[in-house]
PDB file of C-alpha atoms in Angstrom:
ATOM      1  CA  MET A  71     -14.459  28.990 -35.746  1.00 66.00           C
ATOM      2  CA  SER A  72     -16.498  29.706 -32.679  1.00 85.00           C
ATOM      3  CA  GLU A  73     -19.564  31.890 -32.789  1.00 94.00           C
ATOM      4  CA  ARG A  74     -21.352  33.953 -30.198  1.00 96.00           C
ATOM      5  CA  LEU A  75     -23.826  32.092 -27.999  1.00 97.00           C
ATOM      6  CA  SER A  76     -27.349  32.422 -29.305  1.00 95.00           C
ATOM      7  CA  PRO A  77     -30.193  33.442 -27.000  1.00 93.00           C
ATOM      8  CA  GLU A  78     -31.385  29.823 -27.086  1.00 95.00           C
ATOM      9  CA  THR A  79     -28.062  28.304 -26.065  1.00 94.00           C
ATOM     10  CA  ARG A  80     -27.093  30.805 -23.374  1.00 95.00           C
ATOM     11  CA  GLY A  81     -29.406  29.468 -20.686  1.00 95.00           C
ATOM     12  CA  PRO A  82     -28.547  25.784 -20.958  1.00 96.00           C
ATOM     13  CA  LEU A  83     -24.819  26.533 -21.082  1.00 97.00           C
ATOM     14  CA  LEU A  84     -24.594  29.342 -18.539  1.00 97.00           C
ATOM     15  CA  ASP A  85     -27.218  28.517 -15.911  1.00 97.00           C
ATOM     16  CA  PRO A  86     -25.301  25.529 -14.492  1.00 97.00           C
ATOM     17  CA  LEU A  87     -22.218  27.724 -14.115  1.00 98.00           C
ATOM     18  CA  LEU A  88     -24.119  30.380 -12.216  1.00 97.00           C
ATOM     19  CA  LYS A  89     -24.735  27.678  -9.604  1.00 96.00           C
ATOM     20  CA  THR A  90     -21.023  26.993  -9.133  1.00 97.00           C
ATOM     21  CA  GLY A  91     -20.086  30.614  -8.474  1.00 97.00           C
ATOM     22  CA  TRP A  92     -19.685  32.087 -11.942  1.00 98.00           C
ATOM     23  CA  THR A  93     -21.284  35.463 -12.531  1.00 98.00           C
ATOM     24  CA  LEU A  94     -22.000  37.507 -15.612  1.00 97.00           C
ATOM     25  CA  ALA A  95     -19.539  40.363 -15.946  1.00 96.00           C
ATOM     26  CA  GLU A  96     -20.738  43.933 -15.877  1.00 93.00           C
ATOM     27  CA  GLY A  97     -20.158  46.000 -18.976  1.00 93.00           C
ATOM     28  CA  GLU A  98     -19.050  43.136 -21.213  1.00 94.00           C
ATOM     29  CA  ASP A  99     -20.375  39.779 -22.368  1.00 96.00           C
ATOM     30  CA  ALA A 100     -18.149  37.620 -20.177  1.00 98.00           C
ATOM     31  CA  ILE A 101     -18.277  35.335 -17.147  1.00 98.00           C
ATOM     32  CA  CYS A 102     -16.196  35.703 -14.004  1.00 98.00           C
ATOM     33  CA  LYS A 103     -15.288  33.652 -10.972  1.00 98.00           C
ATOM     34  CA  THR A 104     -12.868  34.009  -8.091  1.00 98.00           C
ATOM     35  CA  PHE A 105     -11.144  30.766  -7.108  1.00 98.00           C
ATOM     36  CA  GLU A 106      -9.639  30.419  -3.630  1.00 98.00           C
ATOM     37  CA  PHE A 107      -7.076  27.771  -2.785  1.00 98.00           C
ATOM     38  CA  GLU A 108      -5.162  26.658   0.283  1.00 98.00           C
ATOM     39  CA  ASN A 109      -1.980  28.450  -0.653  1.00 98.00           C
ATOM     40  CA  PHE A 110       0.099  29.686  -3.590  1.00 98.00           C
ATOM     41  CA  VAL A 111       1.299  26.244  -4.627  1.00 98.00           C
ATOM     42  CA  GLU A 112      -2.277  24.996  -4.891  1.00 98.00           C
ATOM     43  CA  ALA A 113      -3.394  28.122  -6.754  1.00 98.00           C
ATOM     44  CA  PHE A 114      -0.545  28.115  -9.239  1.00 98.00           C
ATOM     45  CA  GLY A 115      -0.687  24.350  -9.641  1.00 98.00           C
ATOM     46  CA  TRP A 116      -4.329  24.698 -10.672  1.00 98.00           C
ATOM     47  CA  MET A 117      -3.422  27.515 -13.061  1.00 98.00           C
ATOM     48  CA  THR A 118      -0.801  25.288 -14.649  1.00 98.00           C
ATOM     49  CA  ARG A 119      -3.289  22.507 -15.284  1.00 98.00           C
ATOM     50  CA  VAL A 120      -5.795  25.003 -16.677  1.00 98.00           C
ATOM     51  CA  ALA A 121      -3.092  26.557 -18.876  1.00 98.00           C
ATOM     52  CA  ILE A 122      -2.459  23.271 -20.637  1.00 98.00           C
ATOM     53  CA  TRP A 123      -6.138  22.859 -21.483  1.00 98.00           C
ATOM     54  CA  ALA A 124      -6.413  26.488 -22.524  1.00 98.00           C
ATOM     55  CA  GLU A 125      -3.536  26.094 -24.936  1.00 98.00           C
ATOM     56  CA  LYS A 126      -4.845  22.770 -26.205  1.00 98.00           C
ATOM     57  CA  TRP A 127      -8.207  24.387 -26.972  1.00 97.00           C
ATOM     58  CA  ASN A 128      -6.588  27.640 -28.108  1.00 97.00           C
ATOM     59  CA  HIS A 129      -8.845  29.549 -25.750  1.00 97.00           C
ATOM     60  CA  HIS A 130      -7.140  31.490 -22.996  1.00 98.00           C
ATOM     61  CA  PRO A 131      -8.437  33.082 -19.819  1.00 98.00           C
ATOM     62  CA  GLU A 132      -7.885  36.537 -18.458  1.00 98.00           C
ATOM     63  CA  TRP A 133      -6.767  35.848 -14.922  1.00 98.00           C
ATOM     64  CA  ARG A 134      -5.214  37.604 -11.970  1.00 98.00           C
ATOM     65  CA  ASN A 135      -3.401  35.767  -9.217  1.00 98.00           C
ATOM     66  CA  VAL A 136      -2.622  37.144  -5.779  1.00 98.00           C
ATOM     67  CA  TYR A 137      -1.152  34.445  -3.531  1.00 98.00           C
ATOM     68  CA  LYS A 138      -3.922  31.859  -3.092  1.00 98.00           C
ATOM     69  CA  THR A 139      -6.608  33.681  -5.062  1.00 98.00           C
ATOM     70  CA  VAL A 140      -7.230  33.583  -8.819  1.00 98.00           C
ATOM     71  CA  GLU A 141      -9.786  35.917 -10.403  1.00 98.00           C
ATOM     72  CA  VAL A 142     -10.863  34.653 -13.818  1.00 98.00           C
ATOM     73  CA  THR A 143     -12.703  36.343 -16.682  1.00 98.00           C
ATOM     74  CA  LEU A 144     -13.729  34.354 -19.727  1.00 98.00           C
ATOM     75  CA  THR A 145     -14.899  35.764 -23.027  1.00 98.00           C
ATOM     76  CA  THR A 146     -14.173  35.167 -26.708  1.00 97.00           C
ATOM     77  CA  HIS A 147     -12.584  38.236 -28.238  1.00 93.00           C
ATOM     78  CA  ASP A 148     -12.921  36.873 -31.769  1.00 93.00           C
ATOM     79  CA  VAL A 149     -16.703  36.971 -31.535  1.00 95.00           C
ATOM     80  CA  GLY A 150     -17.033  39.961 -29.219  1.00 95.00           C
ATOM     81  CA  GLY A 151     -18.634  38.034 -26.388  1.00 97.00           C
ATOM     82  CA  LEU A 152     -19.349  34.587 -25.003  1.00 98.00           C
ATOM     83  CA  SER A 153     -18.975  31.549 -27.233  1.00 98.00           C
ATOM     84  CA  ALA A 154     -19.315  27.859 -26.422  1.00 97.00           C
ATOM     85  CA  LEU A 155     -15.587  27.829 -25.610  1.00 97.00           C
ATOM     86  CA  ASP A 156     -16.200  29.896 -22.481  1.00 98.00           C
ATOM     87  CA  PRO A 157     -18.556  27.555 -20.622  1.00 98.00           C
ATOM     88  CA  LYS A 158     -16.366  24.679 -21.837  1.00 98.00           C
ATOM     89  CA  LEU A 159     -13.264  26.199 -20.225  1.00 98.00           C
ATOM     90  CA  ALA A 160     -15.285  27.260 -17.174  1.00 98.00           C
ATOM     91  CA  ARG A 161     -16.434  23.681 -16.600  1.00 98.00           C
ATOM     92  CA  LYS A 162     -12.866  22.460 -16.961  1.00 98.00           C
ATOM     93  CA  MET A 163     -11.678  25.057 -14.423  1.00 98.00           C
ATOM     94  CA  ASP A 164     -14.367  23.971 -11.984  1.00 98.00           C
ATOM     95  CA  GLY A 165     -13.504  20.336 -12.488  1.00 98.00           C
ATOM     96  CA  LEU A 166      -9.796  20.892 -11.928  1.00 98.00           C
ATOM     97  CA  ALA A 167     -10.593  22.841  -8.764  1.00 97.00           C
ATOM     98  CA  GLY A 168     -12.938  20.124  -7.500  1.00 94.00           C
ATOM     99  CA  HIS A 169     -15.971  22.416  -7.694  1.00 87.00           C
TER     100      HIS A 169
ATOM    101  CA  MET B 186      11.633  39.294   8.494  1.00 66.00           C
ATOM    102  CA  SER B 187      11.803  41.862   5.770  1.00 84.00           C
ATOM    103  CA  GLU B 188      11.552  45.553   6.461  1.00 94.00           C
ATOM    104  CA  ARG B 189      10.498  48.504   4.392  1.00 96.00           C
ATOM    105  CA  LEU B 190      13.173  50.004   2.159  1.00 96.00           C
ATOM    106  CA  SER B 191      14.845  52.972   3.812  1.00 95.00           C
ATOM    107  CA  PRO B 192      15.248  56.255   1.935  1.00 93.00           C
ATOM    108  CA  GLU B 193      18.952  55.428   1.575  1.00 95.00           C
ATOM    109  CA  THR B 194      18.436  52.017   0.037  1.00 94.00           C
ATOM    110  CA  ARG B 195      15.563  52.865  -2.306  1.00 95.00           C
ATOM    111  CA  GLY B 196      17.650  54.568  -4.960  1.00 95.00           C
ATOM    112  CA  PRO B 197      20.379  51.958  -5.316  1.00 96.00           C
ATOM    113  CA  LEU B 198      17.837  49.123  -5.414  1.00 97.00           C
ATOM    114  CA  LEU B 199      15.105  50.728  -7.507  1.00 97.00           C
ATOM    115  CA  ASP B 200      16.945  52.950  -9.989  1.00 97.00           C
ATOM    116  CA  PRO B 201      18.364  50.040 -12.019  1.00 97.00           C
ATOM    117  CA  LEU B 202      14.869  48.572 -12.308  1.00 98.00           C
ATOM    118  CA  LEU B 203      13.421  51.821 -13.626  1.00 97.00           C
ATOM    119  CA  LYS B 204      15.820  51.395 -16.543  1.00 96.00           C
ATOM    120  CA  THR B 205      14.441  47.964 -17.437  1.00 97.00           C
ATOM    121  CA  GLY B 206      10.814  49.080 -17.608  1.00 97.00           C
ATOM    122  CA  TRP B 207       9.660  48.936 -14.006  1.00 98.00           C
ATOM    123  CA  THR B 208       7.657  51.906 -12.779  1.00 98.00           C
ATOM    124  CA  LEU B 209       6.554  53.077  -9.359  1.00 97.00           C
ATOM    125  CA  ALA B 210       2.871  52.368  -8.807  1.00 96.00           C
ATOM    126  CA  GLU B 211       0.460  55.194  -8.216  1.00 93.00           C
ATOM    127  CA  GLY B 212      -1.337  55.236  -4.898  1.00 93.00           C
ATOM    128  CA  GLU B 213       0.717  52.521  -3.245  1.00 94.00           C
ATOM    129  CA  ASP B 214       4.356  51.793  -2.508  1.00 96.00           C
ATOM    130  CA  ALA B 215       4.859  49.141  -5.195  1.00 98.00           C
ATOM    131  CA  ILE B 216       6.607  48.572  -8.497  1.00 98.00           C
ATOM    132  CA  CYS B 217       4.934  47.464 -11.726  1.00 98.00           C
ATOM    133  CA  LYS B 218       5.962  46.131 -15.095  1.00 98.00           C
ATOM    134  CA  THR B 219       4.158  44.678 -18.092  1.00 98.00           C
ATOM    135  CA  PHE B 220       5.952  41.752 -19.714  1.00 98.00           C
ATOM    136  CA  GLU B 221       5.159  40.809 -23.313  1.00 98.00           C
ATOM    137  CA  PHE B 222       6.018  37.429 -24.780  1.00 98.00           C
ATOM    138  CA  GLU B 223       5.706  35.699 -28.134  1.00 98.00           C
ATOM    139  CA  ASN B 224       2.619  33.749 -27.199  1.00 98.00           C
ATOM    140  CA  PHE B 225       0.757  32.149 -24.304  1.00 98.00           C
ATOM    141  CA  VAL B 226       3.160  29.240 -23.913  1.00 98.00           C
ATOM    142  CA  GLU B 227       6.087  31.639 -23.537  1.00 98.00           C
ATOM    143  CA  ALA B 228       4.150  33.853 -21.144  1.00 98.00           C
ATOM    144  CA  PHE B 229       2.908  31.048 -18.933  1.00 98.00           C
ATOM    145  CA  GLY B 230       6.226  29.223 -19.098  1.00 98.00           C
ATOM    146  CA  TRP B 231       7.885  32.342 -17.719  1.00 98.00           C
ATOM    147  CA  MET B 232       5.233  32.626 -15.007  1.00 98.00           C
ATOM    148  CA  THR B 233       5.919  29.042 -14.002  1.00 98.00           C
ATOM    149  CA  ARG B 234       9.622  29.661 -13.593  1.00 98.00           C
ATOM    150  CA  VAL B 235       8.910  32.850 -11.625  1.00 98.00           C
ATOM    151  CA  ALA B 236       6.382  30.974  -9.476  1.00 98.00           C
ATOM    152  CA  ILE B 237       9.005  28.513  -8.288  1.00 98.00           C
ATOM    153  CA  TRP B 238      11.334  31.313  -7.198  1.00 98.00           C
ATOM    154  CA  ALA B 239       8.462  33.211  -5.602  1.00 98.00           C
ATOM    155  CA  GLU B 240       7.528  30.192  -3.525  1.00 98.00           C
ATOM    156  CA  LYS B 241      11.146  29.448  -2.684  1.00 98.00           C
ATOM    157  CA  TRP B 242      11.573  32.995  -1.387  1.00 97.00           C
ATOM    158  CA  ASN B 243       8.053  33.079   0.090  1.00 97.00           C
ATOM    159  CA  HIS B 244       7.401  36.320  -1.741  1.00 97.00           C
ATOM    160  CA  HIS B 245       4.622  36.265  -4.303  1.00 98.00           C
ATOM    161  CA  PRO B 246       3.668  38.664  -7.076  1.00 98.00           C
ATOM    162  CA  GLU B 247       0.324  40.139  -7.932  1.00 98.00           C
ATOM    163  CA  TRP B 248       0.029  39.368 -11.619  1.00 98.00           C
ATOM    164  CA  ARG B 249      -2.538  39.380 -14.386  1.00 98.00           C
ATOM    165  CA  ASN B 250      -2.138  37.326 -17.542  1.00 98.00           C
ATOM    166  CA  VAL B 251      -4.009  37.884 -20.786  1.00 98.00           C
ATOM    167  CA  TYR B 252      -2.664  35.608 -23.523  1.00 97.00           C
ATOM    168  CA  LYS B 253       0.933  36.758 -24.111  1.00 98.00           C
ATOM    169  CA  THR B 254       0.942  39.659 -21.657  1.00 98.00           C
ATOM    170  CA  VAL B 255       1.674  39.559 -17.931  1.00 98.00           C
ATOM    171  CA  GLU B 256       1.147  42.660 -15.795  1.00 98.00           C
ATOM    172  CA  VAL B 257       3.067  42.430 -12.533  1.00 98.00           C
ATOM    173  CA  THR B 258       2.830  44.410  -9.305  1.00 98.00           C
ATOM    174  CA  LEU B 259       5.304  43.812  -6.504  1.00 98.00           C
ATOM    175  CA  THR B 260       4.994  45.010  -2.954  1.00 98.00           C
ATOM    176  CA  THR B 261       5.450  43.540   0.517  1.00 97.00           C
ATOM    177  CA  HIS B 262       2.145  43.509   2.355  1.00 93.00           C
ATOM    178  CA  ASP B 263       3.785  42.556   5.661  1.00 93.00           C
ATOM    179  CA  VAL B 264       5.640  45.854   5.762  1.00 95.00           C
ATOM    180  CA  GLY B 265       3.060  47.989   3.956  1.00 95.00           C
ATOM    181  CA  GLY B 266       5.291  48.830   1.022  1.00 97.00           C
ATOM    182  CA  LEU B 267       8.470  47.908  -0.796  1.00 98.00           C
ATOM    183  CA  SER B 268      11.063  45.728   0.897  1.00 97.00           C
ATOM    184  CA  ALA B 269      14.310  44.302  -0.425  1.00 97.00           C
ATOM    185  CA  LEU B 270      12.342  41.234  -1.553  1.00 97.00           C
ATOM    186  CA  ASP B 271      10.625  43.269  -4.266  1.00 98.00           C
ATOM    187  CA  PRO B 272      13.670  44.379  -6.246  1.00 98.00           C
ATOM    188  CA  LYS B 273      15.096  40.897  -5.680  1.00 98.00           C
ATOM    189  CA  LEU B 274      12.060  39.257  -7.306  1.00 98.00           C
ATOM    190  CA  ALA B 275      11.928  41.982  -9.974  1.00 98.00           C
ATOM    191  CA  ARG B 276      15.527  41.252 -10.979  1.00 98.00           C
ATOM    192  CA  LYS B 277      14.759  37.541 -11.111  1.00 98.00           C
ATOM    193  CA  MET B 278      11.721  38.215 -13.324  1.00 98.00           C
ATOM    194  CA  ASP B 279      13.823  40.343 -15.657  1.00 98.00           C
ATOM    195  CA  GLY B 280      16.507  37.711 -15.811  1.00 98.00           C
ATOM    196  CA  LEU B 281      14.081  34.911 -16.577  1.00 98.00           C
ATOM    197  CA  ALA B 282      12.552  37.057 -19.339  1.00 97.00           C
ATOM    198  CA  GLY B 283      15.970  37.893 -20.779  1.00 94.00           C
ATOM    199  CA  HIS B 284      15.583  41.593 -19.959  1.00 87.00           C
TER     200      HIS B 284
END
């Protein structure tokens, strides 16, 4: 079971992500990022690779795709906010996008 | 090039879709439907099949996925509203979902 990030762990886990374009959501304990790709094939190809990791880790994103853009929100509903799974998936998303 | 649906063609193309759960969007000339699946693998698997048709037809959906749910909006930005491509992709989506 995951648990909500403690005040002590938030900084070390979240600060690096804030430098790669992630932001803290407003109104909920979540992180967001908009990924831009060259075209739809690149965007959906990236989503497909992310989807396999998400399923493997049983932690799934909220995401919206419009052509070459993917808006992502990550949070852990089971714990009512951010858990260690969120920065883990965020780092994987960045890595798969070459960020 | 696609063109915006004429008043004469809207009914025959859109009415059947309204019976399978599509609705007219509010505030824009678009159609929307929320698809529910058994789980994430089913939802994303369906998206992947749709994505290949969307790219083949060069007509892409706006869609938001949260676990087993996919909210879809279809419109044709080039013509500022619905074109024949939208009901075409909507029917394909329904077919691939078994609706």
